[in-house]
Amino acid sequence: MEKQILAALIVLMTAGATLAQSKESPIENWSGDWSVANADSAYATKSGNIIRIGNRFLERVYRVTHDTAATSQRINKVSKAPADVMQTTELYLVLKNGIRGEFTAADFKLSEISTQSDEKAMQVIFAYVARAYPELTVRVIVETYPDRRYQRKWLTVDCKTDDAFVEEIDVERTGGLGWWNVANPTHLGAGQPMFVADLYMGLEFVGGDTDINSIRHYPGRSAKGGLRSKSVIWGVAKSHDDLQRAFFDDYLYTLPGVHRAQPFVIWNMIGVGTPEEQKYLNAVG
């Protein structure tokens, strides 16, 4: 299965839908309660310190605390399994040069929330400013599709000066040992998606790492002028046993230009007439 999934991921170089006809709109009362939705029922709402982003299949829950926001739940509406609370650090950056250090969402202050949508997708954009370095900003974009059983997320890191060299980006932080409250991952690794309980997630880039704590890649360049990360996806299945089918059918084969592989047989005619012939035919049939 690992080789099959790795081979599938090699073709995944997409990074979000193009909303060229849509304009980004700041939410005026972004720190208060609000609700937005596109015509086909992808939605985002905020009530108190809880932000919910989803559709009829799944929901990602953010918790706002200490002037920042981070994921606390991923809810599978297909399996209807109870979702445990797993407060994450949302992102992780390793920076070098003038601005040096390790940064998570806790090191940033939420400065704005905006949305952008059309009939194909809705984006919720979280804008963060580094508490100690106002010239350093991060935008977290969560993209939801009305008819898809997965969400996409990516980051844009920007620095007004040439002082931030981005060595590592964790586009997703899973909550680490919080997964033990749900299930043990049954599939992960370099270039691989993670399968855990009734969820799958992974980086849309073969040169990334996936472990129990994070999904990351290594840009190795300055953030001046804006650095867009690779995108991650997470999706839902009916059950753990349904994960591989869901990953391929509900995610991979929905991407433009990705076609379902067809089985084929290279038949060696030397085998015809041998005692093993029927065994081979049974296996093919």
Coordinates of N, CA and C in Angstrom, one line a residue, residues 177-280:
L177 N 0.6 14.0 20.8 CA 0.1 12.9 21.6 C -1.4 13.0 21.8
G178 N -2.0 14.1 21.4 CA -3.5 14.2 21.4 C -4.1 13.1 20.5
W179 N -3.4 12.6 19.5 CA -3.9 11.5 18.7 C -4.2 10.3 19.5
W180 N -3.4 10.1 20.6 CA -3.6 8.9 21.4 C -5.0 8.9 22.0
N181 N -5.7 10.0 22.1 CA -7.1 10.0 22.5 C -8.0 9.5 21.5
V182 N -7.6 9.4 20.2 CA -8.4 9.0 19.1 C -8.1 7.6 18.7
A183 N -6.8 7.5 18.2 CA -6.3 6.2 17.7 C -4.9 6.4 17.4
N184 N -4.2 5.2 17.2 CA -2.8 5.3 16.7 C -2.8 5.4 15.2
P185 N -1.9 6.3 14.7 CA -1.8 6.3 13.2 C -1.4 5.0 12.7
T186 N -2.0 4.6 11.6 CA -1.7 3.3 10.9 C -0.8 3.4 9.7
H187 N -0.6 4.7 9.3 CA 0.2 4.9 8.1 C 0.7 6.4 8.1
L188 N 2.0 6.5 8.0 CA 2.6 7.8 7.9 C 4.1 7.7 7.4
G189 N 4.8 8.8 7.3 CA 6.2 8.7 6.8 C 6.5 9.7 5.8
A190 N 7.8 9.8 5.4 CA 8.3 10.7 4.4 C 7.5 10.5 3.1
G191 N 6.9 11.6 2.6 CA 6.2 11.5 1.3 C 4.9 10.8 1.4
Q192 N 4.4 10.5 2.6 CA 3.2 9.7 2.8 C 2.1 10.5 3.5
P193 N 0.9 10.1 3.2 CA -0.2 10.7 4.0 C -0.3 10.0 5.4
M194 N -1.0 10.6 6.3 CA -1.2 9.9 7.6 C -2.7 9.4 7.6
F195 N -2.8 8.1 8.0 CA -4.1 7.5 8.3 C -4.3 7.3 9.8
V196 N -5.3 7.9 10.4 CA -5.5 7.7 11.8 C -7.0 7.8 12.0
A197 N -7.5 6.8 12.8 CA -9.0 6.7 13.0 C -9.7 6.7 11.7
D198 N -10.6 7.6 11.5 CA -11.4 7.7 10.3 C -11.0 9.0 9.5
L199 N -9.7 9.5 9.7 CA -9.2 10.7 9.0 C -8.0 10.4 8.2
Y200 N -7.8 11.1 7.1 CA -6.5 11.0 6.4 C -6.0 12.5 6.2
M201 N -4.7 12.7 6.1 CA -4.2 14.0 5.9 C -2.8 13.8 5.3
G202 N -2.3 14.8 4.6 CA -1.0 14.7 4.0 C -0.6 16.0 3.3
L203 N 0.6 16.1 2.9 CA 1.2 17.3 2.2 C 1.1 17.0 0.7
E204 N 0.7 18.0 -0.1 CA 0.6 17.8 -1.5 C 1.9 18.1 -2.2
F205 N 2.9 17.4 -1.7 CA 4.3 17.6 -2.2 C 5.1 16.4 -1.7
V206 N 5.8 15.7 -2.7 CA 6.4 14.4 -2.3 C 7.6 14.6 -1.4
G207 N 8.2 15.8 -1.4 CA 9.4 16.1 -0.6 C 9.1 16.6 0.8
G208 N 8.1 16.0 1.4 CA 7.7 16.4 2.8 C 7.8 15.3 3.8
D209 N 7.7 15.7 5.0 CA 7.7 14.7 6.1 C 6.4 14.7 6.8
T210 N 5.9 13.5 7.2 CA 4.7 13.4 8.0 C 5.0 12.5 9.2
D211 N 4.8 13.0 10.4 CA 4.9 12.2 11.6 C 3.7 12.5 12.5
I212 N 3.7 11.9 13.7 CA 2.6 12.0 14.6 C 2.3 13.4 15.0
N213 N 3.4 14.3 14.9 CA 3.2 15.7 15.4 C 3.0 16.7 14.3
S214 N 3.4 16.5 13.1 CA 3.4 17.5 12.1 C 3.5 17.0 10.7
I215 N 3.2 18.0 9.8 CA 3.3 17.7 8.3 C 4.1 18.9 7.8
R216 N 5.3 18.7 7.3 CA 6.3 19.8 7.1 C 7.0 19.6 5.8
H217 N 7.6 20.7 5.4 CA 8.6 20.7 4.3 C 9.7 21.8 4.5
Y218 N 10.7 21.9 3.6 CA 11.8 22.7 3.9 C 12.1 23.6 2.8
P219 N 11.5 24.8 2.8 CA 11.7 25.8 1.7 C 13.1 26.2 1.4
G220 N 13.8 26.6 2.5 CA 15.2 27.0 2.3 C 15.4 28.3 1.5
R221 N 14.5 29.3 1.8 CA 14.7 30.6 1.1 C 14.1 31.7 2.0
S222 N 14.4 33.0 1.6 CA 13.9 34.1 2.3 C 12.4 34.3 2.2
A223 N 11.8 34.9 3.2 CA 10.4 35.2 3.2 C 10.1 36.6 2.6
K224 N 11.1 37.3 2.3 CA 10.9 38.7 1.8 C 10.1 38.6 0.5
G225 N 9.0 39.4 0.4 CA 8.1 39.4 -0.8 C 7.1 38.3 -0.7
G226 N 7.1 37.4 0.3 CA 6.1 36.4 0.4 C 6.5 35.0 0.0
L227 N 6.4 34.0 0.9 CA 6.7 32.7 0.6 C 5.5 31.8 0.9
R228 N 5.0 31.2 -0.2 CA 3.8 30.3 0.0 C 4.2 28.9 0.2
S229 N 3.7 28.3 1.2 CA 4.0 26.9 1.6 C 3.3 26.0 0.6
K230 N 3.8 24.7 0.6 CA 3.0 23.7 0.0 C 1.7 23.5 0.8
S231 N 0.7 22.9 0.1 CA -0.6 22.8 0.8 C -0.7 21.4 1.4
V232 N -1.6 21.3 2.5 CA -1.9 20.1 3.1 C -3.4 19.9 2.9
I233 N -3.8 18.6 3.0 CA -5.2 18.3 2.9 C -5.6 17.4 4.1
W234 N -6.8 17.4 4.6 CA -7.3 16.4 5.5 C -8.7 16.1 5.0
G235 N -9.0 14.8 5.2 CA -10.3 14.3 4.7 C -10.9 13.2 5.6
V236 N -12.1 12.8 5.3 CA -12.9 11.9 6.2 C -13.3 10.7 5.5
A237 N -13.5 9.6 6.2 CA -14.0 8.3 5.7 C -15.1 7.8 6.6
K238 N -15.8 6.8 6.1 CA -16.9 6.3 6.9 C -16.4 5.5 8.1
S239 N -15.2 4.9 8.0 CA -14.6 4.2 9.1 C -13.1 4.1 8.8
H240 N -12.4 3.5 9.7 CA -10.9 3.3 9.5 C -10.7 2.3 8.3
D241 N -11.5 1.3 8.2 CA -11.4 0.4 7.1 C -11.6 1.0 5.7
D242 N -12.3 2.1 5.7 CA -12.7 2.8 4.5 C -11.7 3.9 4.1
L243 N -10.6 4.0 4.9 CA -9.7 5.1 4.7 C -9.0 5.1 3.3
Q244 N -8.4 3.9 2.9 CA -7.7 3.9 1.7 C -8.6 4.2 0.5
R245 N -9.8 3.6 0.5 CA -10.8 3.9 -0.6 C -11.1 5.4 -0.6
A246 N -11.4 6.0 0.6 CA -11.7 7.4 0.7 C -10.6 8.3 0.2
F247 N -9.4 7.9 0.5 CA -8.2 8.7 0.1 C -8.1 8.8 -1.4
F248 N -8.3 7.7 -2.1 CA -8.2 7.6 -3.6 C -9.5 8.2 -4.2
D249 N -10.7 7.6 -3.8 CA -11.9 8.0 -4.5 C -12.4 9.4 -4.2
D250 N -12.4 9.8 -2.9 CA -12.9 11.0 -2.5 C -12.0 12.2 -2.6
Y251 N -10.7 11.9 -2.7 CA -9.7 13.0 -2.8 C -8.9 12.9 -4.1
L252 N -8.1 11.9 -4.2 CA -7.1 11.8 -5.4 C -7.8 11.9 -6.7
Y253 N -8.8 11.0 -6.9 CA -9.4 11.0 -8.2 C -10.4 12.2 -8.5
T254 N -10.5 13.1 -7.6 CA -11.3 14.3 -7.8 C -10.4 15.4 -8.4
L255 N -9.1 15.2 -8.4 CA -8.2 16.3 -8.8 C -8.1 16.4 -10.3
P256 N -8.0 17.6 -10.9 CA -7.9 17.7 -12.3 C -6.7 16.9 -12.9
G257 N -6.9 16.2 -13.9 CA -5.8 15.5 -14.6 C -5.4 14.2 -14.0
V258 N -6.0 13.8 -12.9 CA -5.7 12.5 -12.2 C -6.8 11.5 -12.6
H259 N -6.3 10.4 -13.2 CA -7.3 9.4 -13.7 C -7.1 8.1 -13.0
R260 N -8.2 7.4 -12.8 CA -8.2 6.1 -12.1 C -7.4 5.1 -12.9
A261 N -6.5 4.5 -12.2 CA -5.6 3.5 -12.8 C -6.4 2.2 -13.2
Q262 N -6.1 1.7 -14.3 CA -6.8 0.5 -14.8 C -5.9 -0.7 -14.6
P263 N -6.5 -1.8 -14.1 CA -5.6 -3.0 -14.0 C -5.2 -3.6 -15.4
F264 N -4.1 -4.1 -15.5 CA -3.6 -4.7 -16.7 C -2.8 -6.0 -16.4
V265 N -2.7 -6.9 -17.4 CA -2.0 -8.1 -17.3 C -1.0 -8.3 -18.5
I266 N 0.2 -8.6 -18.1 CA 1.2 -8.9 -19.2 C 1.2 -10.5 -19.1
W267 N 0.7 -11.1 -20.2 CA 0.5 -12.5 -20.2 C 1.7 -13.2 -20.9
N268 N 2.4 -14.0 -20.2 CA 3.5 -14.8 -20.8 C 3.0 -16.0 -21.4
M269 N 3.1 -16.1 -22.8 CA 2.5 -17.2 -23.5 C 3.2 -18.6 -23.2
I270 N 4.4 -18.5 -22.6 CA 5.1 -19.7 -22.2 C 4.2 -20.5 -21.2
G271 N 3.4 -19.8 -20.4 CA 2.6 -20.5 -19.4 C 1.4 -21.2 -20.0
V272 N 1.0 -21.0 -21.2 CA -0.2 -21.6 -21.7 C 0.1 -23.1 -21.9
G273 N -0.8 -23.9 -21.4 CA -0.7 -25.3 -21.6 C 0.0 -26.0 -20.4
T274 N 0.5 -25.2 -19.5 CA 1.2 -25.8 -18.3 C 0.2 -26.1 -17.3
P275 N 0.5 -27.0 -16.3 CA -0.4 -27.3 -15.2 C -0.9 -26.0 -14.4
E276 N 0.0 -25.0 -14.4 CA -0.3 -23.8 -13.7 C -1.3 -22.8 -14.4
E277 N -1.6 -23.2 -15.7 CA -2.4 -22.3 -16.5 C -3.7 -21.9 -15.8
Q278 N -4.5 -22.8 -15.3 CA -5.8 -22.5 -14.7 C -5.6 -21.7 -13.4
K279 N -4.5 -21.9 -12.7 CA -4.3 -21.1 -11.5 C -4.1 -19.6 -11.9
Y280 N -3.3 -19.4 -13.0 CA -3.1 -18.0 -13.5 C -4.4 -17.4 -13.9

